[in-house]
Tab-separated table of C-alpha atoms in Angstrom:
chain	number	residue	atom	x	y	z
Y	1	MET	CA	-29.955	29.088	-33.593
Y	2	LEU	CA	-27.046	26.677	-33.631
Y	3	PHE	CA	-23.840	28.666	-34.056
Y	4	VAL	CA	-21.425	25.738	-33.995
Y	5	HIS	CA	-22.136	22.031	-34.105
Y	6	PRO	CA	-21.323	20.516	-30.698
Y	7	ASP	CA	-19.730	17.384	-32.182
Y	8	TYR	CA	-17.397	19.053	-34.671
Y	9	ALA	CA	-14.413	21.331	-34.253
Y	10	ILE	CA	-15.290	23.336	-37.376
Y	11	THR	CA	-18.672	24.403	-38.695
Y	12	GLY	CA	-18.632	25.642	-42.283
Y	13	ILE	CA	-21.562	27.704	-43.548
Y	14	VAL	CA	-21.894	27.201	-47.303
Y	15	TYR	CA	-23.129	30.098	-49.424
Y	16	SER	CA	-23.455	31.222	-53.041
Y	17	SER	CA	-23.760	35.003	-52.671
Y	18	GLY	CA	-20.915	36.751	-50.883
Y	19	SER	CA	-22.886	39.935	-50.247
Y	20	GLU	CA	-25.833	38.005	-48.764
Y	21	PHE	CA	-23.488	35.940	-46.609
Y	22	GLU	CA	-21.723	39.049	-45.317
Y	23	ILE	CA	-25.046	40.377	-43.975
Y	24	PHE	CA	-25.964	36.919	-42.627
Y	25	LEU	CA	-22.644	36.578	-40.770
Y	26	TRP	CA	-22.877	40.049	-39.243
Y	27	ASP	CA	-26.341	39.057	-37.953
Y	28	ILE	CA	-25.025	35.816	-36.431
Y	29	VAL	CA	-22.111	37.634	-34.807
Y	30	GLY	CA	-24.544	40.173	-33.341
Y	31	GLN	CA	-26.651	37.375	-31.886
Y	32	MET	CA	-23.589	35.690	-30.401
Y	33	ALA	CA	-22.366	38.948	-28.882
Y	34	GLN	CA	-25.792	39.553	-27.307
Y	35	THR	CA	-25.582	36.189	-25.555
Y	36	GLY	CA	-22.246	37.172	-24.010
Y	37	LEU	CA	-20.044	34.832	-26.011
Y	38	ARG	CA	-16.370	35.722	-26.159
Y	39	LEU	CA	-15.560	35.982	-29.841
Y	40	ALA	CA	-12.341	36.169	-31.784
Y	41	GLY	CA	-11.783	36.232	-35.500
Y	42	LEU	CA	-12.249	38.341	-38.585
Y	43	ILE	CA	-15.383	39.147	-40.548
Y	44	GLN	CA	-15.549	41.085	-43.772
Y	45	HIS	CA	-16.938	44.556	-44.228
Y	46	SER	CA	-17.270	45.511	-47.891
Y	47	GLN	CA	-17.531	49.173	-48.796
Y	48	PRO	CA	-18.779	49.931	-52.328
Y	49	LYS	CA	-16.956	52.633	-54.253
Y	50	PRO	CA	-18.954	54.767	-56.705
Y	51	GLY	CA	-17.932	54.154	-60.301
Y	52	ARG	CA	-16.016	50.982	-59.491
Y	53	ALA	CA	-16.829	47.322	-60.016
Y	54	LYS	CA	-14.819	46.273	-56.959
Y	55	CYS	CA	-15.469	47.395	-53.410
Y	56	ASP	CA	-12.954	48.147	-50.677
Y	57	MET	CA	-12.617	45.184	-48.312
Y	58	PHE	CA	-11.937	45.415	-44.605
Y	59	LEU	CA	-11.700	42.767	-41.908
Y	60	HIS	CA	-13.324	43.583	-38.573
Y	61	ASP	CA	-11.441	42.036	-35.639
Y	62	LEU	CA	-14.073	40.616	-33.287
Y	63	ALA	CA	-11.808	40.642	-30.221
Y	64	THR	CA	-10.517	44.204	-30.524
Y	65	GLY	CA	-12.956	45.982	-32.820
Y	66	GLY	CA	-10.070	46.930	-35.105
Y	67	LEU	CA	-10.672	47.385	-38.815
Y	68	HIS	CA	-8.003	46.103	-41.221
Y	69	PRO	CA	-8.001	47.118	-44.914
Y	70	ILE	CA	-7.192	44.074	-47.049
Y	71	SER	CA	-7.765	45.206	-50.629
Y	72	ASP	CA	-5.720	47.144	-53.152
Y	73	ASP	CA	-7.217	50.018	-55.115
Y	74	ARG	CA	-6.419	48.919	-58.656
Y	75	GLY	CA	-8.522	51.545	-60.370
Y	76	SER	CA	-11.978	51.778	-61.835
Y	77	GLU	CA	-11.368	49.092	-64.478
Y	78	ALA	CA	-10.246	46.372	-62.034
Y	79	ARG	CA	-12.140	43.124	-62.515
Y	80	GLY	CA	-9.948	40.464	-60.880
Y	81	CYS	CA	-9.175	39.807	-57.246
Y	82	VAL	CA	-8.132	42.914	-55.330
Y	83	LEU	CA	-7.092	41.101	-52.141
Y	84	ASN	CA	-3.687	42.161	-50.836
Y	85	PRO	CA	-2.125	38.983	-49.334
Y	86	ASP	CA	0.283	40.946	-47.114
Y	87	ARG	CA	-2.560	42.962	-45.578
Y	88	LEU	CA	-4.534	39.742	-45.023
Y	89	LEU	CA	-1.522	38.237	-43.241
Y	90	ARG	CA	-1.181	41.322	-41.013
Y	91	ALA	CA	-4.882	41.139	-40.125
Y	92	CYS	CA	-4.487	37.456	-39.251
Y	93	ASP	CA	-1.473	38.219	-37.067
Y	94	ALA	CA	-3.464	40.901	-35.231
Y	95	ALA	CA	-6.429	38.559	-34.762
Y	96	MET	CA	-4.139	35.858	-33.376
Y	97	ALA	CA	-3.476	38.117	-30.387
Y	98	GLY	CA	-7.206	38.077	-29.551
Y	99	LEU	CA	-7.470	34.283	-29.665
Y	100	GLY	CA	-6.993	32.460	-26.377
Y	101	GLY	CA	-8.268	29.653	-24.208
Y	102	GLU	CA	-11.039	31.932	-22.934
Y	103	THR	CA	-12.397	32.437	-26.463
Y	104	ASP	CA	-15.769	30.747	-27.002
Y	105	ILE	CA	-15.816	30.776	-30.817
Y	106	LEU	CA	-13.419	31.775	-33.587
Y	107	VAL	CA	-15.472	33.311	-36.398
Y	108	LEU	CA	-13.955	33.715	-39.852
Y	109	CYS	CA	-15.657	35.185	-42.881
Y	110	LYS	CA	-14.398	32.987	-45.649
Y	111	PHE	CA	-12.558	29.883	-46.717
Y	112	GLY	CA	-11.493	31.672	-49.865
Y	113	LYS	CA	-8.793	31.515	-52.495
Y	114	ALA	CA	-6.016	32.262	-49.985
Y	115	GLU	CA	-7.119	29.324	-47.802
Y	116	VAL	CA	-7.553	27.019	-50.811
Y	117	GLU	CA	-3.938	27.818	-51.726
Y	118	GLY	CA	-2.698	26.988	-48.205
Y	119	GLY	CA	-2.610	30.432	-46.556
Y	120	GLY	CA	-5.064	32.994	-45.258
Y	121	PHE	CA	-6.984	31.946	-42.159
Y	122	ARG	CA	-5.490	28.439	-41.932
Y	123	THR	CA	-3.026	29.360	-39.173
Y	124	LEU	CA	-5.786	30.996	-37.111
Y	125	MET	CA	-7.938	27.902	-37.517
Y	126	ALA	CA	-5.102	25.602	-36.464
Y	127	SER	CA	-4.389	27.723	-33.380
Y	128	ALA	CA	-8.063	27.674	-32.400
Y	129	LEU	CA	-8.201	23.906	-32.722
Y	130	GLU	CA	-5.058	23.542	-30.609
Y	131	LEU	CA	-6.798	25.610	-27.901
Y	132	GLY	CA	-10.035	23.612	-28.182
Y	133	VAL	CA	-11.902	26.658	-29.532
Y	134	PRO	CA	-14.584	25.798	-32.100
Y	135	VAL	CA	-14.420	27.508	-35.487
Y	136	LEU	CA	-17.283	28.964	-37.520
Y	137	ILE	CA	-16.311	29.868	-41.093
Y	138	GLY	CA	-18.051	30.841	-44.310
Y	139	VAL	CA	-17.445	28.544	-47.255
Y	140	PRO	CA	-18.239	29.762	-50.782
Y	141	LEU	CA	-19.903	26.929	-52.696
Y	142	VAL	CA	-17.123	27.088	-55.289
Y	143	ASN	CA	-14.586	26.227	-52.526
Y	144	LEU	CA	-16.597	23.494	-50.788
Y	145	ALA	CA	-14.533	20.586	-52.159
Y	146	ALA	CA	-11.265	22.260	-51.090
Y	147	PHE	CA	-12.736	23.032	-47.649
Y	148	ARG	CA	-13.776	19.393	-47.183
Y	149	GLN	CA	-10.321	18.254	-48.262
Y	150	PHE	CA	-8.720	20.667	-45.775
Y	151	ALA	CA	-11.023	20.043	-42.793
Y	152	GLY	CA	-11.815	16.372	-43.351
Y	153	ASP	CA	-13.757	14.795	-40.527
Y	154	LEU	CA	-13.141	17.771	-38.218
Y	155	ALA	CA	-15.940	19.722	-39.904
Y	156	CYS	CA	-19.593	19.673	-40.690
Y	157	VAL	CA	-21.205	21.924	-43.262
Y	158	VAL	CA	-24.401	23.931	-43.021
Y	159	ASP	CA	-26.224	25.551	-45.908
Y	160	MET	CA	-26.775	29.245	-45.234
Y	161	SER	CA	-30.490	28.757	-45.888
Y	162	GLU	CA	-30.715	25.938	-43.303
Y	163	PRO	CA	-28.404	26.918	-40.412
Y	164	GLU	CA	-29.910	24.266	-38.115
Y	165	GLY	CA	-29.171	21.472	-40.592
Y	166	CYS	CA	-25.512	20.651	-40.039
Y	167	ARG	CA	-24.479	17.839	-42.355
Y	168	PRO	CA	-21.382	16.129	-40.980
Y	169	PRO	CA	-19.239	14.210	-43.433
Y	170	VAL	CA	-18.697	11.436	-40.860
Y	171	ALA	CA	-20.492	10.407	-37.696
Y	172	GLN	CA	-17.687	10.504	-35.142
Y	173	SER	CA	-16.404	13.326	-32.980
Y	174	PRO	CA	-12.958	14.774	-33.772
Y	175	TRP	CA	-12.475	15.850	-30.174
Y	176	PRO	CA	-10.248	13.669	-27.982
Y	177	GLY	CA	-12.436	11.735	-25.550
Y	178	GLY	CA	-15.590	12.351	-27.587
Y	179	GLY	CA	-16.107	16.066	-27.057
Y	180	PRO	CA	-14.794	19.179	-25.366
Y	181	THR	CA	-15.923	18.633	-21.785
Y	182	ASP	CA	-13.962	21.385	-20.089
Y	183	ARG	CA	-16.562	24.002	-21.103
Y	184	PRO	CA	-19.940	24.066	-22.808
Y	185	LEU	CA	-19.955	24.735	-26.503
Y	186	ALA	CA	-21.206	28.164	-27.327
Y	187	GLY	CA	-24.464	28.985	-29.003
Y	188	ALA	CA	-25.972	25.520	-28.825
Y	189	ALA	CA	-29.209	26.933	-27.443
């Protein structure tokens, strides 16, 4: 399985169902960990609550194993977004400490509303790119246009149902000199 496209700094996995993607991403992360890749980033763990429409959301830090709560409990009638932006920011700050030049891949669960609005995981992604660390991120179909606008020609997109079929928006490498040659790209087996 191709975890990140070797010619692009960012690989976005496009999905329609958040719950299906969460399981899919946990599977990919497990496969990467089994191959010995050094991972950093945050992936979502949703915990259903009986009698509630909204689940509790946590971010699992891949470098430390820490679990960061990111949702507010707004009661059993809550229907809108329950994301707590301050908790998301604290989780991102904690994950930043696990990101370094030795990291093989930065994995992030979602280019969501916070990222569309200019926040969320954007700083983590920028830091990874500065270090030459490739990024793997989930992209809800509803946010695909905003993701493409944000990432431009640095990214290719993969449909969750066809993870080998990376569709780059352009045919040139965003990496200086044509590609990261100081280390092999992870997961390209």
